[in-house]
mmCIF file of C-alpha atoms and ligand atoms in Angstrom:
data_model
loop_
_atom_site.group_PDB
_atom_site.id
_atom_site.type_symbol
_atom_site.label_atom_id
_atom_site.label_comp_id
_atom_site.label_asym_id
_atom_site.label_seq_id
_atom_site.Cartn_x
_atom_site.Cartn_y
_atom_site.Cartn_z
ATOM 1 C CA PRO A 1 -141.783 20.584 74.035
ATOM 2 C CA GLN A 2 -142.080 20.133 70.290
ATOM 3 C CA ALA A 3 -143.074 23.387 68.645
ATOM 4 C CA PHE A 4 -145.776 24.420 66.235
ATOM 5 C CA THR A 5 -144.107 26.266 63.342
ATOM 6 C CA CYS A 6 -145.650 28.720 60.876
ATOM 7 C CA PHE A 7 -143.919 29.838 57.680
ATOM 8 C CA GLY A 8 -145.082 33.003 55.908
ATOM 9 C CA GLU A 9 -144.746 36.744 55.414
ATOM 10 C CA LEU A 10 -145.218 39.224 58.244
ATOM 11 C CA LEU A 11 -147.196 42.276 57.178
ATOM 12 C CA ILE A 12 -148.022 45.660 58.614
ATOM 13 C CA ARG A 13 -151.630 46.675 58.218
ATOM 14 C CA LEU A 14 -152.664 50.339 58.147
ATOM 15 C CA SER A 15 -156.360 50.688 58.930
ATOM 16 C CA THR A 16 -158.501 53.698 58.193
ATOM 17 C CA SER A 17 -160.370 55.004 61.222
ATOM 18 C CA GLY A 18 -164.018 54.054 61.578
ATOM 19 C CA ARG A 19 -165.529 53.678 58.150
ATOM 20 C CA ASP A 20 -163.458 56.453 56.569
ATOM 21 C CA PRO A 21 -162.485 55.701 52.971
ATOM 22 C CA LEU A 22 -158.776 55.667 52.165
ATOM 23 C CA TYR A 23 -159.185 58.426 49.562
ATOM 24 C CA SER A 24 -160.101 60.925 52.274
ATOM 25 C CA LEU A 25 -156.571 60.427 53.696
ATOM 26 C CA PRO A 26 -157.836 59.474 57.140
ATOM 27 C CA GLU A 27 -155.760 58.731 60.191
ATOM 28 C CA LEU A 28 -154.253 55.281 59.887
ATOM 29 C CA THR A 29 -153.757 52.799 62.700
ATOM 30 C CA PRO A 30 -150.987 50.195 62.387
ATOM 31 C CA PHE A 31 -151.322 46.503 63.256
ATOM 32 C CA VAL A 32 -149.046 43.546 62.568
ATOM 33 C CA GLY A 33 -150.533 40.661 60.593
ATOM 34 C CA GLY A 34 -149.876 38.014 58.011
ATOM 35 C CA ALA A 35 -152.051 34.936 57.873
ATOM 36 C CA GLU A 36 -149.443 32.516 59.249
ATOM 37 C CA ALA A 37 -148.244 34.922 61.942
ATOM 38 C CA ASN A 38 -151.871 35.286 63.015
ATOM 39 C CA VAL A 39 -152.137 31.521 63.497
ATOM 40 C CA ALA A 40 -148.856 31.481 65.446
ATOM 41 C CA VAL A 41 -149.969 34.241 67.814
ATOM 42 C CA GLY A 42 -153.381 32.608 68.203
ATOM 43 C CA LEU A 43 -151.802 29.301 69.217
ATOM 44 C CA ALA A 44 -149.268 30.973 71.524
ATOM 45 C CA ARG A 45 -152.162 32.674 73.327
ATOM 46 C CA LEU A 46 -153.783 29.256 73.640
ATOM 47 C CA GLY A 47 -150.705 27.993 75.453
ATOM 48 C CA HIS A 48 -148.705 26.259 72.706
ATOM 49 C CA ALA A 49 -144.991 26.610 71.972
ATOM 50 C CA THR A 50 -144.985 28.311 68.558
ATOM 51 C CA ARG A 51 -142.332 29.523 66.149
ATOM 52 C CA VAL A 52 -142.378 31.593 62.994
ATOM 53 C CA ILE A 53 -139.993 31.190 60.066
ATOM 54 C CA SER A 54 -140.000 34.417 58.069
ATOM 55 C CA VAL A 55 -137.889 37.142 56.507
ATOM 56 C CA ILE A 56 -138.072 40.854 57.334
ATOM 57 C CA PRO A 57 -136.153 43.912 56.169
ATOM 58 C CA ASP A 58 -133.468 45.098 58.568
ATOM 59 C CA ASN A 59 -135.339 48.283 59.466
ATOM 60 C CA ASP A 60 -137.713 49.581 62.129
ATOM 61 C CA LEU A 61 -140.814 48.199 60.398
ATOM 62 C CA GLY A 62 -139.368 44.711 60.125
ATOM 63 C CA HIS A 63 -138.171 44.738 63.706
ATOM 64 C CA ALA A 64 -141.532 46.058 64.929
ATOM 65 C CA ALA A 65 -143.290 43.118 63.267
ATOM 66 C CA ALA A 66 -140.906 40.537 64.761
ATOM 67 C CA GLY A 67 -141.161 42.331 68.104
ATOM 68 C CA GLN A 68 -144.940 41.932 68.114
ATOM 69 C CA LEU A 69 -144.537 38.176 67.651
ATOM 70 C CA ARG A 70 -142.179 38.046 70.616
ATOM 71 C CA PHE A 71 -144.523 40.222 72.665
ATOM 72 C CA TRP A 72 -147.293 37.661 72.240
ATOM 73 C CA GLY A 73 -145.036 34.745 73.136
ATOM 74 C CA VAL A 74 -143.992 33.448 69.720
ATOM 75 C CA ASP A 75 -140.385 32.323 69.178
ATOM 76 C CA ALA A 76 -139.120 34.697 66.449
ATOM 77 C CA SER A 77 -135.530 33.445 66.456
ATOM 78 C CA ARG A 78 -136.033 32.001 62.936
ATOM 79 C CA VAL A 79 -137.139 35.370 61.545
ATOM 80 C CA THR A 80 -134.123 36.566 59.550
ATOM 81 C CA THR A 81 -133.344 39.827 57.773
ATOM 82 C CA ALA A 82 -132.692 40.325 54.058
ATOM 83 C CA PRO A 83 -132.656 43.185 51.530
ATOM 84 C CA GLY A 84 -136.029 44.519 50.410
ATOM 85 C CA ARG A 85 -138.974 46.333 51.944
ATOM 86 C CA MET A 86 -141.651 45.529 54.500
ATOM 87 C CA GLY A 87 -144.947 44.331 53.050
ATOM 88 C CA LEU A 88 -147.867 46.634 53.870
ATOM 89 C CA TYR A 89 -151.589 46.593 53.334
ATOM 90 C CA PHE A 90 -154.290 49.205 53.820
ATOM 91 C CA LEU A 91 -157.683 48.191 55.153
ATOM 92 C CA THR A 92 -160.835 50.232 54.601
ATOM 93 C CA THR A 93 -163.667 48.908 56.749
ATOM 94 C CA GLY A 94 -166.897 48.337 54.848
ATOM 95 C CA GLY A 95 -169.877 50.659 55.116
ATOM 96 C CA ILE A 96 -173.545 50.208 54.368
ATOM 97 C CA HIS A 97 -173.083 50.793 50.632
ATOM 98 C CA ARG A 98 -169.490 49.700 50.313
ATOM 99 C CA PRO A 99 -167.747 46.395 51.023
ATOM 100 C CA SER A 100 -164.486 46.427 52.960
ATOM 101 C CA ASP A 101 -161.417 46.820 50.801
ATOM 102 C CA ILE A 102 -157.786 45.750 50.989
ATOM 103 C CA LEU A 103 -155.058 47.586 49.093
ATOM 104 C CA TYR A 104 -151.773 45.700 49.042
ATOM 105 C CA ASP A 105 -148.428 47.496 48.911
ATOM 106 C CA ARG A 106 -146.019 44.626 49.281
ATOM 107 C CA ALA A 107 -144.412 43.892 45.888
ATOM 108 C CA GLY A 108 -140.668 43.272 46.178
ATOM 109 C CA SER A 109 -140.789 42.662 49.920
ATOM 110 C CA ALA A 110 -137.814 41.157 51.743
ATOM 111 C CA PHE A 111 -139.913 38.000 52.193
ATOM 112 C CA ALA A 112 -141.085 37.686 48.579
ATOM 113 C CA GLU A 113 -137.529 38.147 47.282
ATOM 114 C CA ALA A 114 -135.768 36.032 49.924
ATOM 115 C CA ASP A 115 -133.316 33.342 48.846
ATOM 116 C CA PHE A 116 -135.397 30.409 50.108
ATOM 117 C CA ALA A 117 -133.333 27.955 48.043
ATOM 118 C CA ALA A 118 -130.438 28.646 50.429
ATOM 119 C CA PHE A 119 -132.545 27.913 53.552
ATOM 120 C CA ASP A 120 -131.528 24.897 55.621
ATOM 121 C CA TRP A 121 -135.095 23.683 56.126
ATOM 122 C CA ALA A 122 -134.130 20.612 58.135
ATOM 123 C CA LYS A 123 -132.321 22.839 60.633
ATOM 124 C CA LEU A 124 -135.123 25.429 60.702
ATOM 125 C CA LEU A 125 -137.746 22.727 61.297
ATOM 126 C CA ALA A 126 -135.790 20.690 63.858
ATOM 127 C CA GLY A 127 -137.772 20.449 67.092
ATOM 128 C CA SER A 128 -141.125 21.070 65.407
ATOM 129 C CA SER A 129 -144.030 18.667 65.455
ATOM 130 C CA TRP A 130 -146.222 20.659 63.056
ATOM 131 C CA LEU A 131 -145.743 23.061 60.119
ATOM 132 C CA HIS A 132 -148.449 25.460 58.965
ATOM 133 C CA VAL A 133 -148.278 27.173 55.553
ATOM 134 C CA SER A 134 -150.818 29.140 53.536
ATOM 135 C CA GLY A 135 -151.754 29.956 49.971
ATOM 136 C CA VAL A 136 -150.827 33.609 50.550
ATOM 137 C CA THR A 137 -147.173 32.580 50.230
ATOM 138 C CA ALA A 138 -147.734 30.864 46.880
ATOM 139 C CA ALA A 139 -149.626 33.954 45.696
ATOM 140 C CA LEU A 140 -146.516 36.121 46.155
ATOM 141 C CA GLY A 141 -144.630 34.586 43.206
ATOM 142 C CA LEU A 142 -142.733 31.475 42.170
ATOM 143 C CA ASN A 143 -139.857 32.151 44.543
ATOM 144 C CA ALA A 144 -142.095 32.160 47.616
ATOM 145 C CA PHE A 145 -144.161 29.252 46.238
ATOM 146 C CA ASN A 146 -140.994 27.164 45.882
ATOM 147 C CA GLY A 147 -139.990 28.085 49.431
ATOM 148 C CA ALA A 148 -143.378 26.925 50.762
ATOM 149 C CA LEU A 149 -143.267 23.692 48.754
ATOM 150 C CA ARG A 150 -139.751 22.877 49.933
ATOM 151 C CA ALA A 151 -140.612 23.625 53.570
ATOM 152 C CA MET A 152 -143.598 21.252 53.371
ATOM 153 C CA GLN A 153 -141.633 18.517 51.597
ATOM 154 C CA VAL A 154 -138.818 18.620 54.138
ATOM 155 C CA ALA A 155 -141.320 18.667 57.018
ATOM 156 C CA ARG A 156 -142.903 15.478 55.689
ATOM 157 C CA THR A 157 -139.582 13.692 55.382
ATOM 158 C CA LEU A 158 -138.943 14.604 59.036
ATOM 159 C CA GLY A 159 -142.324 13.194 60.104
ATOM 160 C CA ILE A 160 -143.698 16.661 60.919
ATOM 161 C CA LYS A 161 -147.459 17.109 60.412
ATOM 162 C CA VAL A 162 -148.370 19.702 57.803
ATOM 163 C CA SER A 163 -151.422 21.972 57.575
ATOM 164 C CA PHE A 164 -152.240 24.246 54.664
ATOM 165 C CA ASP A 165 -154.740 27.104 54.594
ATOM 166 C CA CYS A 166 -155.806 27.848 50.998
ATOM 167 C CA ASN A 167 -156.270 31.572 51.765
ATOM 168 C CA TYR A 168 -157.021 32.359 48.124
ATOM 169 C CA ARG A 169 -156.114 36.027 47.444
ATOM 170 C CA PRO A 170 -157.104 36.841 43.827
ATOM 171 C CA LYS A 171 -155.495 40.315 43.942
ATOM 172 C CA LEU A 172 -152.081 38.814 44.707
ATOM 173 C CA TRP A 173 -152.315 36.162 41.977
ATOM 174 C CA GLU A 174 -153.486 38.733 39.427
ATOM 175 C CA ALA A 175 -150.605 41.075 40.288
ATOM 176 C CA TRP A 176 -148.080 38.683 38.674
ATOM 177 C CA GLY A 177 -150.342 36.471 36.535
ATOM 178 C CA GLY A 178 -149.624 33.382 38.646
ATOM 179 C CA ASP A 179 -151.641 30.237 37.987
ATOM 180 C CA ALA A 180 -153.287 29.339 41.295
ATOM 181 C CA ARG A 181 -154.928 26.274 39.720
ATOM 182 C CA ALA A 182 -151.531 24.823 38.866
ATOM 183 C CA LEU A 183 -149.655 25.779 42.044
ATOM 184 C CA ILE A 184 -152.133 25.483 44.950
ATOM 185 C CA PRO A 185 -152.793 21.736 44.404
ATOM 186 C CA GLN A 186 -149.045 21.059 44.691
ATOM 187 C CA LEU A 187 -149.143 22.496 48.201
ATOM 188 C CA MET A 188 -152.445 20.784 49.042
ATOM 189 C CA ALA A 189 -150.834 17.452 48.101
ATOM 190 C CA GLN A 190 -148.309 17.902 50.939
ATOM 191 C CA ALA A 191 -150.885 18.530 53.660
ATOM 192 C CA ASP A 192 -152.376 16.247 56.309
ATOM 193 C CA LEU A 193 -154.981 18.897 57.008
ATOM 194 C CA ILE A 194 -156.365 21.604 54.708
ATOM 195 C CA PHE A 195 -158.285 24.687 55.734
ATOM 196 C CA GLY A 196 -160.384 25.426 52.692
ATOM 197 C CA GLY A 197 -163.935 25.257 51.442
ATOM 198 C CA TYR A 198 -165.729 23.993 48.386
ATOM 199 C CA ARG A 199 -164.828 27.192 46.512
ATOM 200 C CA ASP A 200 -161.120 26.417 46.881
ATOM 201 C CA ILE A 201 -161.611 22.842 45.695
ATOM 202 C CA GLU A 202 -163.770 24.025 42.782
ATOM 203 C CA LEU A 203 -161.107 26.561 41.825
ATOM 204 C CA VAL A 204 -158.189 24.163 41.712
ATOM 205 C CA PHE A 205 -160.084 21.360 39.959
ATOM 206 C CA GLN A 206 -161.992 23.742 37.654
ATOM 207 C CA THR A 207 -165.262 22.068 38.422
ATOM 208 C CA THR A 208 -168.574 22.821 40.119
ATOM 209 C CA PHE A 209 -170.136 20.468 42.634
ATOM 210 C CA ALA A 210 -173.895 20.112 42.931
ATOM 211 C CA GLY A 211 -176.031 20.948 45.949
ATOM 212 C CA GLU A 212 -176.101 23.501 48.715
ATOM 213 C CA PRO A 213 -172.988 24.273 50.801
ATOM 214 C CA GLY A 214 -172.988 22.475 54.136
ATOM 215 C CA SER A 215 -172.426 19.091 55.596
ATOM 216 C CA ASP A 216 -174.132 16.943 53.032
ATOM 217 C CA GLY A 217 -174.240 18.570 49.626
ATOM 218 C CA ARG A 218 -171.668 20.621 47.763
ATOM 219 C CA SER A 219 -169.055 20.771 50.535
ATOM 220 C CA ARG A 220 -169.060 16.992 51.094
ATOM 221 C CA ALA A 221 -168.767 16.403 47.340
ATOM 222 C CA ALA A 222 -165.829 18.814 47.184
ATOM 223 C CA ALA A 223 -164.205 17.115 50.183
ATOM 224 C CA ASP A 224 -164.573 13.678 48.562
ATOM 225 C CA HIS A 225 -162.895 15.048 45.438
ATOM 226 C CA ALA A 226 -160.001 16.383 47.528
ATOM 227 C CA PHE A 227 -159.642 13.094 49.441
ATOM 228 C CA ALA A 228 -159.451 11.159 46.158
ATOM 229 C CA ALA A 229 -156.851 13.546 44.713
ATOM 230 C CA PHE A 230 -154.661 13.836 47.821
ATOM 231 C CA PRO A 231 -153.936 10.439 49.406
ATOM 232 C CA ASP A 232 -152.291 11.925 52.520
ATOM 233 C CA LEU A 233 -155.122 14.312 53.332
ATOM 234 C CA GLN A 234 -156.929 13.480 56.578
ATOM 235 C CA ARG A 235 -159.133 16.516 57.201
ATOM 236 C CA LEU A 236 -160.694 19.364 55.194
ATOM 237 C CA ILE A 237 -161.942 22.181 57.427
ATOM 238 C CA CYS A 238 -163.667 25.494 56.723
ATOM 239 C CA THR A 239 -166.179 28.026 57.973
ATOM 240 C CA ARG A 240 -169.535 28.887 56.462
ATOM 241 C CA ARG A 241 -170.416 32.570 56.701
ATOM 242 C CA GLU A 242 -173.799 34.220 56.279
ATOM 243 C CA GLN A 243 -173.632 37.984 55.838
ATOM 244 C CA VAL A 244 -176.729 39.406 57.514
ATOM 245 C CA ASN A 245 -175.246 42.900 57.072
ATOM 246 C CA VAL A 246 -171.852 44.625 57.429
ATOM 247 C CA ASP A 247 -172.058 44.520 61.221
ATOM 248 C CA HIS A 248 -173.779 41.186 61.640
ATOM 249 C CA ASN A 249 -172.564 37.860 60.262
ATOM 250 C CA ARG A 250 -173.342 34.273 61.195
ATOM 251 C CA LEU A 251 -170.536 31.717 61.316
ATOM 252 C CA ALA A 252 -170.443 27.908 61.469
ATOM 253 C CA GLY A 253 -167.519 25.481 61.276
ATOM 254 C CA LEU A 254 -167.381 22.436 58.992
ATOM 255 C CA MET A 255 -164.981 19.498 59.140
ATOM 256 C CA TYR A 256 -164.726 16.579 56.752
ATOM 257 C CA THR A 257 -162.755 13.414 57.280
ATOM 258 C CA ARG A 258 -162.818 10.497 54.858
ATOM 259 C CA THR A 259 -165.752 9.024 56.751
ATOM 260 C CA GLU A 260 -167.367 11.838 58.707
ATOM 261 C CA SER A 261 -168.992 15.248 58.134
ATOM 262 C CA LEU A 262 -169.156 17.543 61.165
ATOM 263 C CA GLU A 263 -170.850 20.919 61.468
ATOM 264 C CA THR A 264 -171.053 23.248 64.452
ATOM 265 C CA LYS A 265 -173.974 25.346 65.454
ATOM 266 C CA CYS A 266 -174.225 28.598 63.498
ATOM 267 C CA TYR A 267 -173.312 31.520 65.798
ATOM 268 C CA ASP A 268 -174.429 35.146 65.507
ATOM 269 C CA ILE A 269 -171.700 37.778 65.490
ATOM 270 C CA ALA A 270 -173.882 40.817 65.796
ATOM 271 C CA ARG A 271 -171.415 43.652 66.379
ATOM 272 C CA ILE A 272 -168.366 43.058 64.234
ATOM 273 C CA ILE A 273 -165.361 45.099 65.339
ATOM 274 C CA ASP A 274 -162.830 43.562 62.923
ATOM 275 C CA ARG A 275 -163.207 40.412 60.831
ATOM 276 C CA ILE A 276 -159.642 40.326 59.446
ATOM 277 C CA GLY A 277 -157.894 37.223 60.727
ATOM 278 C CA GLY A 278 -161.158 35.464 61.590
ATOM 279 C CA GLY A 279 -160.135 32.471 59.476
ATOM 280 C CA ASP A 280 -156.721 32.339 61.130
ATOM 281 C CA ALA A 281 -158.319 32.498 64.589
ATOM 282 C CA PHE A 282 -160.620 29.643 63.562
ATOM 283 C CA ALA A 283 -157.589 27.661 62.374
ATOM 284 C CA ALA A 284 -155.741 28.344 65.647
ATOM 285 C CA GLY A 285 -158.735 27.138 67.674
ATOM 286 C CA VAL A 286 -159.106 23.927 65.649
ATOM 287 C CA LEU A 287 -155.361 23.244 65.803
ATOM 288 C CA HIS A 288 -155.373 23.919 69.547
ATOM 289 C CA GLY A 289 -158.072 21.252 69.902
ATOM 290 C CA ILE A 290 -156.165 18.735 67.791
ATOM 291 C CA LEU A 291 -152.830 19.433 69.531
ATOM 292 C CA SER A 292 -154.569 19.013 72.900
ATOM 293 C CA GLY A 293 -155.939 15.592 71.935
ATOM 294 C CA LYS A 294 -159.607 16.665 71.778
ATOM 295 C CA SER A 295 -162.112 14.908 69.544
ATOM 296 C CA ASP A 296 -162.693 16.341 66.073
ATOM 297 C CA ALA A 297 -166.086 17.720 67.156
ATOM 298 C CA GLU A 298 -164.535 19.430 70.187
ATOM 299 C CA ALA A 299 -161.687 20.833 68.081
ATOM 300 C CA LEU A 300 -164.186 22.238 65.585
ATOM 301 C CA ASP A 301 -166.153 23.885 68.408
ATOM 302 C CA LEU A 302 -162.951 25.455 69.768
ATOM 303 C CA GLY A 303 -162.206 26.714 66.264
ATOM 304 C CA ILE A 304 -165.572 28.354 65.766
ATOM 305 C CA ALA A 305 -165.339 29.925 69.232
ATOM 306 C CA GLY A 306 -161.937 31.384 68.293
ATOM 307 C CA GLY A 307 -163.187 32.554 64.902
ATOM 308 C CA CYS A 308 -166.243 34.279 66.386
ATOM 309 C CA LEU A 309 -164.311 35.882 69.254
ATOM 310 C CA LYS A 310 -161.756 37.344 66.810
ATOM 311 C CA HIS A 311 -164.515 39.491 65.302
ATOM 312 C CA ALA A 312 -164.657 41.411 68.600
ATOM 313 C CA MET A 313 -160.912 42.250 68.582
ATOM 314 C CA PRO A 314 -159.246 45.023 66.584
ATOM 315 C CA GLY A 315 -156.194 44.011 64.556
ATOM 316 C CA ASP A 316 -155.222 40.810 62.738
ATOM 317 C CA PHE A 317 -154.188 38.724 65.745
ATOM 318 C CA ALA A 318 -156.498 36.452 67.708
ATOM 319 C CA LEU A 319 -155.769 37.031 71.352
ATOM 320 C CA ALA A 320 -158.389 34.777 72.948
ATOM 321 C CA THR A 321 -157.307 32.460 75.744
ATOM 322 C CA VAL A 322 -158.526 28.912 76.418
ATOM 323 C CA ALA A 323 -160.788 30.357 79.114
ATOM 324 C CA ASP A 324 -162.308 32.768 76.542
ATOM 325 C CA LEU A 325 -163.041 29.902 74.132
ATOM 326 C CA GLU A 326 -164.565 27.799 76.886
ATOM 327 C CA ALA A 327 -166.699 30.694 78.130
ATOM 328 C CA PHE A 328 -167.965 31.363 74.601
ATOM 329 C CA LEU A 329 -168.979 27.719 74.182
ATOM 330 C CA SER A 330 -170.500 27.318 77.637
ATOM 331 C CA GLU A 331 -172.553 30.492 77.138
ATOM 332 C CA ASP A 332 -173.565 29.231 73.688
ATOM 333 C CA GLY A 333 -172.084 32.197 71.855
ATOM 334 C CA PHE A 334 -172.351 35.946 72.279
ATOM 335 C CA ASP A 335 -175.496 37.433 73.754
ATOM 336 C CA VAL A 336 -176.968 39.049 70.645
ATOM 337 C CA LYS A 337 -180.409 39.853 72.012
HETATM 338 O O1 KDG B 1 -156.001 36.174 57.100
HETATM 339 C C1 KDG B 1 -155.668 37.498 57.460
HETATM 340 C C2 KDG B 1 -154.628 37.955 56.529
HETATM 341 O O2 KDG B 1 -155.207 38.069 55.272
HETATM 342 C C3 KDG B 1 -154.024 39.270 56.908
HETATM 343 O O3 KDG B 1 -153.352 39.218 58.136
HETATM 344 C C4 KDG B 1 -153.137 39.792 55.822
HETATM 345 O O4 KDG B 1 -151.780 37.916 55.328
HETATM 346 C C5 KDG B 1 -152.509 38.776 54.933
HETATM 347 C C6 KDG B 1 -152.802 38.810 53.487
HETATM 348 O O5 KDG B 1 -151.878 38.531 52.738
HETATM 349 O O6 KDG B 1 -153.917 39.098 53.080
#
């Protein structure tokens, strides 16, 4: 079968235990992540043939990350090795008086420094029906941005569908002074489908849309702006999160086409175990729906089910199965009473 391909950096996450702050030098638990890898694993768990194109250092950390992809059923044969280090990040879970915090330690990684100009993208993408890329890659520097842009351009010439998750990471852009407003729209312009909300659209167009977020107001206005700017764009998809407290959020899914605005029910996630990768799990669920020929409304429901279920799983990967998504939807969400 034609494969779903993700291009991006693999990362190792080191999480503090419980709500311990990093400065107390707590025990750290490792997980493998990376926004695009998370989508690949999520889709593999949902039964799709998936591949990752990435670059790792030729050391135990790099091989551990690629090994985790293989473990969860992703084809890692296009993960190559190159000089440089493994990208890491440290996660401190939020507490009552402290938001969660991410500390990146990834500058100069094998991926960020890879010679993407020498990649044979047509060969790497052969046999794929879909390419997924995210704004994290552009945020790593011009080299990685150019790699992402080239991958998307070649995919389009081969008739491969392209999705782009904005995944705006201010800390990464600030680390090298990159201009997200200049670079992110170039990637958006290549996409058939964008995961991103009104904040992303406002950022890249340096404008503010009127009204409340949600199906009709600000988000629809932002979507219309994106549709006018990007002629090939078919869908703009995002979540809307309400933070009741650090343990309890509410999540809904939104999808805009040129003619329609869809919104799911808003689900309670009352005992958050780990919200990292929630957006990637949402993306995997939506893409699973689209790849399976479901209606847009059904795909959006599958996405929100995946996004909510991820909050109950430690680590960056979404490991829900189709049966898990269906059970979540048929039970109308978690029992939060
Ligand atoms: O979306 C989850 C990702 O943010 C996480 O896996 C780490 O890719 C990552 C990043 O760069 O923040």
